[in-house]
CSV table of C-alpha atoms in Angstrom, one decimal:
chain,number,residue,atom,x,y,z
A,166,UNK,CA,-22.9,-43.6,-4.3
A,167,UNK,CA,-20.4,-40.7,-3.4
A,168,UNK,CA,-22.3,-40.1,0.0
A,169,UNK,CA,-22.3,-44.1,0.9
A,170,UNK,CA,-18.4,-44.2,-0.1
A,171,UNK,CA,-17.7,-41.7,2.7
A,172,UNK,CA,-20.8,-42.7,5.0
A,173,UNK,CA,-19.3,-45.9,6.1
A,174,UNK,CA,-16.4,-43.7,7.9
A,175,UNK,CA,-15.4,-43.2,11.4
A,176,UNK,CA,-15.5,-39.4,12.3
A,177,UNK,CA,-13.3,-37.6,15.1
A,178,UNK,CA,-13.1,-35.1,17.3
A,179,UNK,CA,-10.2,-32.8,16.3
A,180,UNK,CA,-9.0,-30.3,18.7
A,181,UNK,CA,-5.8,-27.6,18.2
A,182,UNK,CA,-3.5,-27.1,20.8
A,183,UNK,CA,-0.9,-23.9,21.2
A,184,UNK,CA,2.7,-24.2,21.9
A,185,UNK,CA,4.1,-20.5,22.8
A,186,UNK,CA,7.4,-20.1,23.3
A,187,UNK,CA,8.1,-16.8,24.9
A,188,UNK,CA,11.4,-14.8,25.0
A,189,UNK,CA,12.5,-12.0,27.4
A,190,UNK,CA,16.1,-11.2,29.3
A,191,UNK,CA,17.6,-14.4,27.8
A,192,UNK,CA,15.0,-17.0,29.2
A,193,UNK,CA,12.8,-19.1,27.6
A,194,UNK,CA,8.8,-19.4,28.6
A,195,UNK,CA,6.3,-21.4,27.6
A,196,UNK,CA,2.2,-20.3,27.8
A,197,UNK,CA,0.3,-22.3,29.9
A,198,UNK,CA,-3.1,-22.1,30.9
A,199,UNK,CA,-5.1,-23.4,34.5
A,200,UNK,CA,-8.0,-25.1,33.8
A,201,UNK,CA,-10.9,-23.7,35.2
A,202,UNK,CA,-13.3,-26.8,33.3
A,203,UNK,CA,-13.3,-30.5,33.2
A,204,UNK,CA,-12.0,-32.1,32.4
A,205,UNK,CA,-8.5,-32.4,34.2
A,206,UNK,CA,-9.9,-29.1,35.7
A,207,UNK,CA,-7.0,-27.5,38.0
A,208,UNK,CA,-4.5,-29.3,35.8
A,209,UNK,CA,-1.8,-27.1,33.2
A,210,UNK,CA,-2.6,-27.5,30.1
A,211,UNK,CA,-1.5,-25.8,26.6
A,212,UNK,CA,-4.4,-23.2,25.4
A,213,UNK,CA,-6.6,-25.8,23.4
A,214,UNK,CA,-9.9,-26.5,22.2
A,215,UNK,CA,-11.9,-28.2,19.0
A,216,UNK,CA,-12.0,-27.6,15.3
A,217,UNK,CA,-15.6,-26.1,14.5
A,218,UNK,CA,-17.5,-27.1,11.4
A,219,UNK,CA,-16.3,-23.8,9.4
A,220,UNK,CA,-12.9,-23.6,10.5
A,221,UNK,CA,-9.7,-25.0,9.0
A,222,UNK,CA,-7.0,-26.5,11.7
A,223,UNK,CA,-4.9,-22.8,11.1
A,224,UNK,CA,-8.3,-20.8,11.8
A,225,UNK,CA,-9.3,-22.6,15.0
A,226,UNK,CA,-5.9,-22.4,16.3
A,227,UNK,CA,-6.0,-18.8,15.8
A,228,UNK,CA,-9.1,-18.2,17.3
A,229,UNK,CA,-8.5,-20.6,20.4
A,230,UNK,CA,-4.9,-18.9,21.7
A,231,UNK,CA,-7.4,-15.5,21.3
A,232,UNK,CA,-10.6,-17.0,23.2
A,233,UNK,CA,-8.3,-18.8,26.0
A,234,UNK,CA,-5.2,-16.0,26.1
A,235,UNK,CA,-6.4,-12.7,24.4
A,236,UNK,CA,-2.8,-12.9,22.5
A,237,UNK,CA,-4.5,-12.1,18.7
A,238,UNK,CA,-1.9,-11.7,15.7
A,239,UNK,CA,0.4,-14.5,16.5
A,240,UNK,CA,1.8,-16.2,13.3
A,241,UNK,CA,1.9,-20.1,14.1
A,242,UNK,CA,3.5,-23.0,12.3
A,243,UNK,CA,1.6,-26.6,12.4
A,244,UNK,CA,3.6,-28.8,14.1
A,245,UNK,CA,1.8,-32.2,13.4
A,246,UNK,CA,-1.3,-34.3,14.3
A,247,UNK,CA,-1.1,-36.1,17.4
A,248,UNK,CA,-3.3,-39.3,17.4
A,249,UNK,CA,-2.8,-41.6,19.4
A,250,UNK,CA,-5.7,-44.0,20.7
A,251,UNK,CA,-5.5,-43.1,24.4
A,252,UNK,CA,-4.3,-39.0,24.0
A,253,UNK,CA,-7.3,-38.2,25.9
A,254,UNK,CA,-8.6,-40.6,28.4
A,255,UNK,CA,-11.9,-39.0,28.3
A,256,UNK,CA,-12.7,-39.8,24.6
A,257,UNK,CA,-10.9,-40.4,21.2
A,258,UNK,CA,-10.0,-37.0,20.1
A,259,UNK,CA,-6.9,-36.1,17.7
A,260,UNK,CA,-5.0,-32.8,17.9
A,261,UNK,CA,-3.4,-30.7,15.9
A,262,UNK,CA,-0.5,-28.6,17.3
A,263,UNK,CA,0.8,-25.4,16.5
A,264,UNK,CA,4.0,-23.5,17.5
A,265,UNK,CA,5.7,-19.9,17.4
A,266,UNK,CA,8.1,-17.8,19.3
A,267,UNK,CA,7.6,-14.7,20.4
A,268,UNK,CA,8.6,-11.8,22.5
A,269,UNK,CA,7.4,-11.8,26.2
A,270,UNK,CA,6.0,-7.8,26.2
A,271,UNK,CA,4.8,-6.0,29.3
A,272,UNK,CA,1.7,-5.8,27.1
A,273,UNK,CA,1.5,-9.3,26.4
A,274,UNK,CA,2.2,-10.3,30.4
A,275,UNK,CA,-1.1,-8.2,31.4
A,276,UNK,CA,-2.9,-9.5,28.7
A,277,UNK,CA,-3.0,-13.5,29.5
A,278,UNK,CA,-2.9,-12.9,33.3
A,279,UNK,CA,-6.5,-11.7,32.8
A,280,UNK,CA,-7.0,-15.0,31.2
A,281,UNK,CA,-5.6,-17.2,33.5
A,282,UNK,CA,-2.9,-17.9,31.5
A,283,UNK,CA,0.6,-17.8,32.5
A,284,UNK,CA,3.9,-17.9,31.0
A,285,UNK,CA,6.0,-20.4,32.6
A,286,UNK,CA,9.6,-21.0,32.3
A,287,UNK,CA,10.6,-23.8,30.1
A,288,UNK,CA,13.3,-25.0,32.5
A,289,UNK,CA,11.0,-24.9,35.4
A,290,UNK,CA,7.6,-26.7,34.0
A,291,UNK,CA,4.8,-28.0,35.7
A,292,UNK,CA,2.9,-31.1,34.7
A,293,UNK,CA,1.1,-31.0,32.1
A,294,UNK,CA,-2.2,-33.4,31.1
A,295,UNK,CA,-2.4,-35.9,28.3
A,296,UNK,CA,0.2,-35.6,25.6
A,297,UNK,CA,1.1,-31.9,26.0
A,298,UNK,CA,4.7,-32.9,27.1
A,299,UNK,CA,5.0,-34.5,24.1
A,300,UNK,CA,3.7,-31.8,22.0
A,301,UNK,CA,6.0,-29.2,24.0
A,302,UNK,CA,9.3,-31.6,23.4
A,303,UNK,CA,8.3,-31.9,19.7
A,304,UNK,CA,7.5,-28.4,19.1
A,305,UNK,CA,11.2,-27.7,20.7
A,306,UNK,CA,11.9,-29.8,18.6
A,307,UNK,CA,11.7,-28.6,15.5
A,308,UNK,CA,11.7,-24.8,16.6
A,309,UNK,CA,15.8,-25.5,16.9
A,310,UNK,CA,15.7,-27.1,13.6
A,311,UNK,CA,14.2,-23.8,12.2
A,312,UNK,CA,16.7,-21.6,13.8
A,313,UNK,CA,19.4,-23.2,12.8
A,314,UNK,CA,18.7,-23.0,9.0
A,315,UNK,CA,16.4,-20.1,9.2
A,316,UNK,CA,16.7,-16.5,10.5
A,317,UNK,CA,13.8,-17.0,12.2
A,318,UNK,CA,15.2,-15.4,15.4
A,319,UNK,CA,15.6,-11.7,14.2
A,320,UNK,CA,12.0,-11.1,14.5
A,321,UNK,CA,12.8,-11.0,18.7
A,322,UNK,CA,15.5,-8.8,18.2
A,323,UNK,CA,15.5,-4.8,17.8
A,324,UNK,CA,16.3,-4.1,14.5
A,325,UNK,CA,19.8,-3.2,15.6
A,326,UNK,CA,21.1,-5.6,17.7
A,327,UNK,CA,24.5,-6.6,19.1
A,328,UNK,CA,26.2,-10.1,19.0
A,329,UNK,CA,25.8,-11.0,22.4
A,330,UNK,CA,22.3,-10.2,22.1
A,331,UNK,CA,21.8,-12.8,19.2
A,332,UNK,CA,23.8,-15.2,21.1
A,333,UNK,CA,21.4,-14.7,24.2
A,334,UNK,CA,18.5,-15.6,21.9
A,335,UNK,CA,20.2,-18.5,20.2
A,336,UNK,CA,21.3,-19.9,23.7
A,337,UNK,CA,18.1,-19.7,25.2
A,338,UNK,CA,16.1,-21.3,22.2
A,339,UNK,CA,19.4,-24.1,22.3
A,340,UNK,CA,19.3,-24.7,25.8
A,341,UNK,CA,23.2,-24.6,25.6
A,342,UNK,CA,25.7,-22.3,25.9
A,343,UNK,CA,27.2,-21.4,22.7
A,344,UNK,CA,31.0,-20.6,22.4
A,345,UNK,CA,31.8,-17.4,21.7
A,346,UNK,CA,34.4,-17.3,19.3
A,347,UNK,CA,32.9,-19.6,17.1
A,348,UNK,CA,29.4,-18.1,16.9
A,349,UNK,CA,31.5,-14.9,15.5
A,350,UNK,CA,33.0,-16.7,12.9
A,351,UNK,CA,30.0,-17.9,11.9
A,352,UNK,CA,28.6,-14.8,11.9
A,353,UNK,CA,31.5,-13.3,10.0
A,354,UNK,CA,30.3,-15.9,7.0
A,355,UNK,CA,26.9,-14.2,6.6
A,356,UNK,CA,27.1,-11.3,4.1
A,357,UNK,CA,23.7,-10.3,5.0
A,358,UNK,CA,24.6,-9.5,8.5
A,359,UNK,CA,25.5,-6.2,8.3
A,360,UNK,CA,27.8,-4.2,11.2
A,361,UNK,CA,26.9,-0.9,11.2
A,362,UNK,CA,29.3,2.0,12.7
A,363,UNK,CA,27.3,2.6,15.7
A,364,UNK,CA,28.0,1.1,19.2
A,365,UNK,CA,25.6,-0.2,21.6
A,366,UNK,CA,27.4,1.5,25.1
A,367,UNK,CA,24.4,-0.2,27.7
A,368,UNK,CA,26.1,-2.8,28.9
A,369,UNK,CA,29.9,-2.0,28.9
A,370,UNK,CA,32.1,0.7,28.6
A,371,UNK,CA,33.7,-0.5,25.4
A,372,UNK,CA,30.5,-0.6,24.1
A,373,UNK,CA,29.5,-3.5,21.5
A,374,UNK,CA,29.0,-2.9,17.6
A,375,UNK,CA,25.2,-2.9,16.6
A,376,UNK,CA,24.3,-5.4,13.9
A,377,UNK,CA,21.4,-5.4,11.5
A,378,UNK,CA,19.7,-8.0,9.5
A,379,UNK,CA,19.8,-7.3,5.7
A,380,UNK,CA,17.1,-9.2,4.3
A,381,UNK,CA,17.6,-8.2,0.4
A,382,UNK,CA,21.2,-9.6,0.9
A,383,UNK,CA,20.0,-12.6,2.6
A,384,UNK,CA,17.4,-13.9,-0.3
A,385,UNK,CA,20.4,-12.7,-2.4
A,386,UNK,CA,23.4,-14.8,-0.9
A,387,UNK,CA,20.7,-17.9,-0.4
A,388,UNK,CA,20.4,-17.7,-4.4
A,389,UNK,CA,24.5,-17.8,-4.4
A,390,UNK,CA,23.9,-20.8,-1.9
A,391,UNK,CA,25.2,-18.8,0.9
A,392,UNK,CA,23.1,-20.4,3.6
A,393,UNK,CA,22.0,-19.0,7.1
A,394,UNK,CA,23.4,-21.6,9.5
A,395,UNK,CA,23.8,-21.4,13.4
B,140,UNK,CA,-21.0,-33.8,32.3
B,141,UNK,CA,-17.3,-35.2,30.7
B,142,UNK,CA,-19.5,-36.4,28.0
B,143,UNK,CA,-21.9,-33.5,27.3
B,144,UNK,CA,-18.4,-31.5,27.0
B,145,UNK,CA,-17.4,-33.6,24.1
B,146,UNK,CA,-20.9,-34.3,22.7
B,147,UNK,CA,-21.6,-30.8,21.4
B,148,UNK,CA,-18.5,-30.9,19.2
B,149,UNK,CA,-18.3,-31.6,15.5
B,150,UNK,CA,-16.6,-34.6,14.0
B,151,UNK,CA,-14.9,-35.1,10.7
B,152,UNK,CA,-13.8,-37.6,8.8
B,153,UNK,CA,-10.1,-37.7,8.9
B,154,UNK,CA,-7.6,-39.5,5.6
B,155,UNK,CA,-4.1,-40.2,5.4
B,156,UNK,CA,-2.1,-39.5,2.0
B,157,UNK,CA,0.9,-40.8,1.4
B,158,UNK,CA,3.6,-38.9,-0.6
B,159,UNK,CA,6.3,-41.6,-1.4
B,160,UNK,CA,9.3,-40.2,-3.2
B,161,UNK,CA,11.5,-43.0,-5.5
B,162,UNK,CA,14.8,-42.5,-6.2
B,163,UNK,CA,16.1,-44.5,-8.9
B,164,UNK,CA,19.4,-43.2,-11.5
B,165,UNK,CA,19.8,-40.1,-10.6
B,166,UNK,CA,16.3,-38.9,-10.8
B,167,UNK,CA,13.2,-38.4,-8.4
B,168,UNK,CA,9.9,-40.3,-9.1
B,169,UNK,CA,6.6,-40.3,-7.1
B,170,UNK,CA,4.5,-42.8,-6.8
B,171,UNK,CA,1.0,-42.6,-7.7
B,172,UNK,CA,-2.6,-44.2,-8.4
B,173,UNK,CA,-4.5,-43.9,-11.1
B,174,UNK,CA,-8.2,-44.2,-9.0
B,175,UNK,CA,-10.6,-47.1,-9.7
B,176,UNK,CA,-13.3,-45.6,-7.7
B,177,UNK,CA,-15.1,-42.4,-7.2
B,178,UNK,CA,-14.8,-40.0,-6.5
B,179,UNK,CA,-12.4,-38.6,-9.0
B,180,UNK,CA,-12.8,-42.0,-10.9
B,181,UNK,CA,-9.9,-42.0,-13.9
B,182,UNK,CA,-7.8,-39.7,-12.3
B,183,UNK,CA,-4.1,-39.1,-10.8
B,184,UNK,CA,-3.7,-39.0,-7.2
B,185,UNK,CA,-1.6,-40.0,-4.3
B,186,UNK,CA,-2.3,-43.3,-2.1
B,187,UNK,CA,-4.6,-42.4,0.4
B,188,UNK,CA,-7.4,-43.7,2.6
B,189,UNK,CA,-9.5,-42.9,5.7
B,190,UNK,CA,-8.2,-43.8,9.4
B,191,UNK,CA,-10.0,-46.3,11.0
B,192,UNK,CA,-11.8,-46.2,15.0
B,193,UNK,CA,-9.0,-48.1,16.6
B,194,UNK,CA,-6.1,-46.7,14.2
B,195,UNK,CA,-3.6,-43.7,14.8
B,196,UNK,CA,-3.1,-41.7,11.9
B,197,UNK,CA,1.1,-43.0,11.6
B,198,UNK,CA,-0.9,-47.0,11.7
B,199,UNK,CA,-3.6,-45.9,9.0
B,200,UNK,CA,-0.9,-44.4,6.4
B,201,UNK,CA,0.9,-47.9,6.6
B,202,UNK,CA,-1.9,-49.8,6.5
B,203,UNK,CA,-3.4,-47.2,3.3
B,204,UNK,CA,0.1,-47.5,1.4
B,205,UNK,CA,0.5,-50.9,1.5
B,206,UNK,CA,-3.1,-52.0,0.8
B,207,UNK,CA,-3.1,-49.7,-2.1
B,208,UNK,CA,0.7,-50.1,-3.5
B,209,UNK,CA,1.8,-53.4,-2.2
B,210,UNK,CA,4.9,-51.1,-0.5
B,211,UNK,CA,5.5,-52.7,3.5
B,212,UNK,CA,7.4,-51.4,5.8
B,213,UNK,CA,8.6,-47.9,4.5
B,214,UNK,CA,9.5,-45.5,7.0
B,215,UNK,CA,6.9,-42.4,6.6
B,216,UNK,CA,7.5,-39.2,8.4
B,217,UNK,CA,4.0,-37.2,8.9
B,218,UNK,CA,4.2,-34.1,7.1
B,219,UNK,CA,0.9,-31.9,8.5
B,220,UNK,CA,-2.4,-32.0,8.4
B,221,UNK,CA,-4.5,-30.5,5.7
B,222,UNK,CA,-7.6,-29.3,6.7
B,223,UNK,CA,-8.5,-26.1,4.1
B,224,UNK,CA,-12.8,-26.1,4.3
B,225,UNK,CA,-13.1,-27.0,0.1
B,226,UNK,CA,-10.1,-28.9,0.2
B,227,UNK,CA,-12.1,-32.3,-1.0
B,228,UNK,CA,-15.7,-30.9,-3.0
B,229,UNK,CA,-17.3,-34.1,-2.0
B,230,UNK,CA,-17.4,-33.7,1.5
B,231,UNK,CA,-15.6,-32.2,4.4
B,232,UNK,CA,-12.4,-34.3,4.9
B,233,UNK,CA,-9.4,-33.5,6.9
B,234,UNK,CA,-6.3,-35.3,5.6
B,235,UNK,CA,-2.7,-36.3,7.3
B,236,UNK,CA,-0.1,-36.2,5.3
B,237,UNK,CA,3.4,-38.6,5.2
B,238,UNK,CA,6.1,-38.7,3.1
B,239,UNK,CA,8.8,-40.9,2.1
B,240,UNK,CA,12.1,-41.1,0.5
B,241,UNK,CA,12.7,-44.6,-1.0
B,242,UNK,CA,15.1,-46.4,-3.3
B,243,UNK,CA,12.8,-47.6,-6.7
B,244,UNK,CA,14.5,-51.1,-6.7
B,245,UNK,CA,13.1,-53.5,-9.4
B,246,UNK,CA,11.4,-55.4,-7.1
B,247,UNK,CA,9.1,-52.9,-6.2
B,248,UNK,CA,8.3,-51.5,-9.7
B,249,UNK,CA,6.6,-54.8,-10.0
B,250,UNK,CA,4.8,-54.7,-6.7
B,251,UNK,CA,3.0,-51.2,-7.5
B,252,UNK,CA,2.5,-52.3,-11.1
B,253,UNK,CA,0.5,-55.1,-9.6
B,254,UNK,CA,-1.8,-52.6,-7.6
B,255,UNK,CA,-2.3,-49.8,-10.7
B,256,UNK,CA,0.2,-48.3,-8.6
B,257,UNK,CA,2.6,-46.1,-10.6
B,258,UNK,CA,6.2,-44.3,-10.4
B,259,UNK,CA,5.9,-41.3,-12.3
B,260,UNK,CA,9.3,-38.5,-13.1
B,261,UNK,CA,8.8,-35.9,-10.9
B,262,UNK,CA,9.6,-33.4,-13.5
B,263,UNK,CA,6.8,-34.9,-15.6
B,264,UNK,CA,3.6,-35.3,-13.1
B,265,UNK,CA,0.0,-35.7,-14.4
B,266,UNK,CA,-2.4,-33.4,-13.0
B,267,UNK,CA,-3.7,-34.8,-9.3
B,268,UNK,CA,-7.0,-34.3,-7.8
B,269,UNK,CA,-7.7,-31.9,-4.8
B,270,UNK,CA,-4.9,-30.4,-3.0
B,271,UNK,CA,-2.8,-33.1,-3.7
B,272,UNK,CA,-0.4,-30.6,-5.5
B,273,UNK,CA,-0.3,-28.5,-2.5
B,274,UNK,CA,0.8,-32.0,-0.4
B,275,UNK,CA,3.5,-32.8,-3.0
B,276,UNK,CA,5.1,-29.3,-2.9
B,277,UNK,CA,5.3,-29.3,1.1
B,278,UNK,CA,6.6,-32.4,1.2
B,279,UNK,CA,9.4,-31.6,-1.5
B,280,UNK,CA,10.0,-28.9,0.6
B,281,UNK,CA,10.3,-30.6,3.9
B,282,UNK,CA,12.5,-33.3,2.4
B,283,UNK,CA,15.3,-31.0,1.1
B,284,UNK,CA,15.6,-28.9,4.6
B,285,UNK,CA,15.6,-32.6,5.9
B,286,UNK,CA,18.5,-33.7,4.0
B,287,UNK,CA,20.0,-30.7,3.9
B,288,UNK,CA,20.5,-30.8,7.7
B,289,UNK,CA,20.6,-34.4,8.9
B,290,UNK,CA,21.9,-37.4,7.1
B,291,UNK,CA,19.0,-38.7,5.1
B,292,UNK,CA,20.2,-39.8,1.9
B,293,UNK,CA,23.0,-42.5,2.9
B,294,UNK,CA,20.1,-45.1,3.3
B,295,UNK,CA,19.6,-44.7,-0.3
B,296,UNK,CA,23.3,-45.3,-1.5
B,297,UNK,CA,25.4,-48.3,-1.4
B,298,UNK,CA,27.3,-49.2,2.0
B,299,UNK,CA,30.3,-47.5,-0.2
B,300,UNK,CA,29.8,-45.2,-2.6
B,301,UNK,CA,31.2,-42.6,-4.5
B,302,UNK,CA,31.3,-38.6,-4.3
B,303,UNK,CA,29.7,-38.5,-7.5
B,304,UNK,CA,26.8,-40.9,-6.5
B,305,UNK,CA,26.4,-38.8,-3.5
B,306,UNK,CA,26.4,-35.6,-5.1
B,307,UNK,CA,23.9,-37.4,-7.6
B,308,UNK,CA,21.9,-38.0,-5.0
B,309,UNK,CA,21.6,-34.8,-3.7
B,310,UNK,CA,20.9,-32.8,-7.0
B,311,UNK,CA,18.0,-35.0,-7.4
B,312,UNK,CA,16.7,-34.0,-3.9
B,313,UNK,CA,17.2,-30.5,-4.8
B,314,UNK,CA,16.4,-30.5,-8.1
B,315,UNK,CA,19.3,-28.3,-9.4
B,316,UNK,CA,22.8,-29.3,-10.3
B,317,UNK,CA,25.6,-28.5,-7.4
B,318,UNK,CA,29.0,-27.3,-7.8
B,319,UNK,CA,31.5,-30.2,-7.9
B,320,UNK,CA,34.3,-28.4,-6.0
B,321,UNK,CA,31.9,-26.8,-3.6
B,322,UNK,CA,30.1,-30.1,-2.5
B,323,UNK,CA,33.8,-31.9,-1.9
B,324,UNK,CA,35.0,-29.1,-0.3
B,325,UNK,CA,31.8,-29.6,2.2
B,326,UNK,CA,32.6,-33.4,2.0
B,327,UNK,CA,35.9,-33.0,3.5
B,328,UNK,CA,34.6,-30.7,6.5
B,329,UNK,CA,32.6,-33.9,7.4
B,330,UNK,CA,34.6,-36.2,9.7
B,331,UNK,CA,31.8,-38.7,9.6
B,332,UNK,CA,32.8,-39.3,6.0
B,333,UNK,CA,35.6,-41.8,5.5
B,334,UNK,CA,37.8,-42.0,2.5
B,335,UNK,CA,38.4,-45.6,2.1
B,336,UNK,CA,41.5,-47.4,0.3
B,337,UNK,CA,39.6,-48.7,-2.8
B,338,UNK,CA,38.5,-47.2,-6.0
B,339,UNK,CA,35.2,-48.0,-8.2
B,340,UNK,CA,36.1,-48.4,-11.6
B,341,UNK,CA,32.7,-49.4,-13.1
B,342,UNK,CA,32.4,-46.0,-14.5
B,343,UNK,CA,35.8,-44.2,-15.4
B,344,UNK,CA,39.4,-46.0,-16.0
B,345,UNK,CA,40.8,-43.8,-13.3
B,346,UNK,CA,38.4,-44.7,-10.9
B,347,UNK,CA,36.7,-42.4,-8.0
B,348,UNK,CA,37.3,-43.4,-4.3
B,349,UNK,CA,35.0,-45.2,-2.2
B,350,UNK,CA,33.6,-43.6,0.9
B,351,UNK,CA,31.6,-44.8,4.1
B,352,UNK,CA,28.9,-42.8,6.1
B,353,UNK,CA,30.3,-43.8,9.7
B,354,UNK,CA,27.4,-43.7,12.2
B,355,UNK,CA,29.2,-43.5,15.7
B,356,UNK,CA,31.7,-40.7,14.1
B,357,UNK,CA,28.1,-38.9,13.1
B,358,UNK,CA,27.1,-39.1,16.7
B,359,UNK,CA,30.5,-38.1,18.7
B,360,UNK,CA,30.5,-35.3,15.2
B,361,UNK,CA,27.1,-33.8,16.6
B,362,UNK,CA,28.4,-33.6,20.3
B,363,UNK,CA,31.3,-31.4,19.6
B,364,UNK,CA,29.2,-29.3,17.3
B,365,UNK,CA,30.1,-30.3,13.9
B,366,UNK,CA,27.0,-30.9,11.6
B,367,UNK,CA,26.2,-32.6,8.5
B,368,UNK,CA,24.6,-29.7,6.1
B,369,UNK,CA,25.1,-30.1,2.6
């Protein structure tokens, strides 16, 4: 009786696809891969493939941006099922996406240009098959969302960092361009943003305060309801 | 060759489960079935169902809920696919998860009742089968960085209300009481927020003023950078 009850159901496909964000010089990239395989073959696609029998959503993802990029160790979010009917024109499958953000390395450039797989910038994208550009507007989506409740963005950072750097990253993950005196007195709110008494002296003369990231103070002041917010 | 491509791949059976939160006097409730069926015959769990061949996930979690609770026409967010290998000992089932904030008006405490459909204190939950725990905590989670960030909750208040239905509101979403000076010194940062001339005096002699949640303020608001975040 328990195998008839879930006998009688339709079964799908389920494949993961991979929305990487990368971030170098104050630019915005997205991973993209050529597809050398049909279908869509010579068309951009997102690094994607199916759920095996063994695998959860989270473990096929993983192992799919590996197989298709050689990037390993990348921490994703889900972002959501995509399911609608005609997604794929070849055959009802559904798709699970995943997103994260990450630095653009030297290390990392070699290592998908051996897999024909490209970072492309986000302002300059090229078409992309099936529902990918949804996925990719979605995933932008609610990557703002997280940076802009989260300190999600200090991970890209050096661990000292100065406040134009942070407002490069926040800038290029906004797409805007941020005002400056305001994002200091936002800043200025955070008690777990800590100035230290060294100067960054790279890109001016006057030099620029360093900053780091206090993340003892931070679970602390969210306790106190002290909020990160930018 | 398109089709061998696909062919090879495993298919799963795929469910919707439908985490509908109630608000109703200043508390959270969610609604729940006590199953009829097996498996899990007897016991808690959330309204869910399989999707169908010709049904995308968002159309089989409207069709689930309202077969199963009587509720039409709630506006459900998808919250992520769960997809953990044992997550369902019967078989292997992949399940989409939505979620819901709704008001628990009296007409649709009969509805569920109707169905063996239940609203049950959120403080107080039975145990629920599977990973339905896991579901409920996410979506908790997701629905206080929602309405922490956008404005969610107005739907759920009278056209006018006042600051301490608001603030009731919101210590039910985040399940700890606020600080009264704190959430109207937030209140008044809010442009979108109007004080109006009259008082509500249902519930003290001195009365507390009625405000209105204007939508086209919101909107200009978010273009010049200021954000609702309570």
């Amino acid at each position: 009786m328990y195998q008839t009850f879930y006998r009688d159901q339709t079964q799908f496909y389920v494949a993961v696809d991979c929305i990487i964000f990368g971030f170098s010089e104050g630019r915005l990239s997205l991973l993209l891969l050529k597809r050398n395989m049909e279908p869509a073959k010579g068309q951009w696609s997102l690094p994607g493939g199916f759920i095996e029998a063994q695998e959860s959503a989270e473990v096929a993802a993983a192992r799919v941006l590996s197989t298709l990029t050689g990037l390993d160790e990348v921490y994703m979010d889900q972002l959501m099922l995509f399911s609608k009917i005609d997604r794929d024109p070849g055959e009802r499958v559904l798709s699970v996406a995943f997103y994260a953000l990450i630095n653009v390395a030297d290390s990392n450039r070699e290592q998908v240009r051996l897999h024909n797989a490209y970072w492309r910038d986000l302002d300059d994208l090229p078409a992309l098959i099936f529902d990918h550009p949804e996925m990719v507007h979605s995933a932008l989506k609610r990557l703002r969302i997280e940076a802009s409740t989260k300190p999600i963005g200090f991970n890209l950072l050096p661990e000292r960092f100065t406040v134009p750097q942070l407002q490069a990253l926040y800038e290029a993950i906004y797409g805007i361009s941020i005002d400056k005196r305001n994002f200091r007195k936002k800043l200025q709110s955070m008690p777990f943003l800590v100035k230290l008494d060294e100067k960054d002296k790279t890109s001016s003369k006057r030099g620029a305060y360093l900053y780091s990231f206090d993340k003892e103070r931070y679970e602390k002041a969210k306790l106190e309801g002290i909020h990160f917010a930018l």
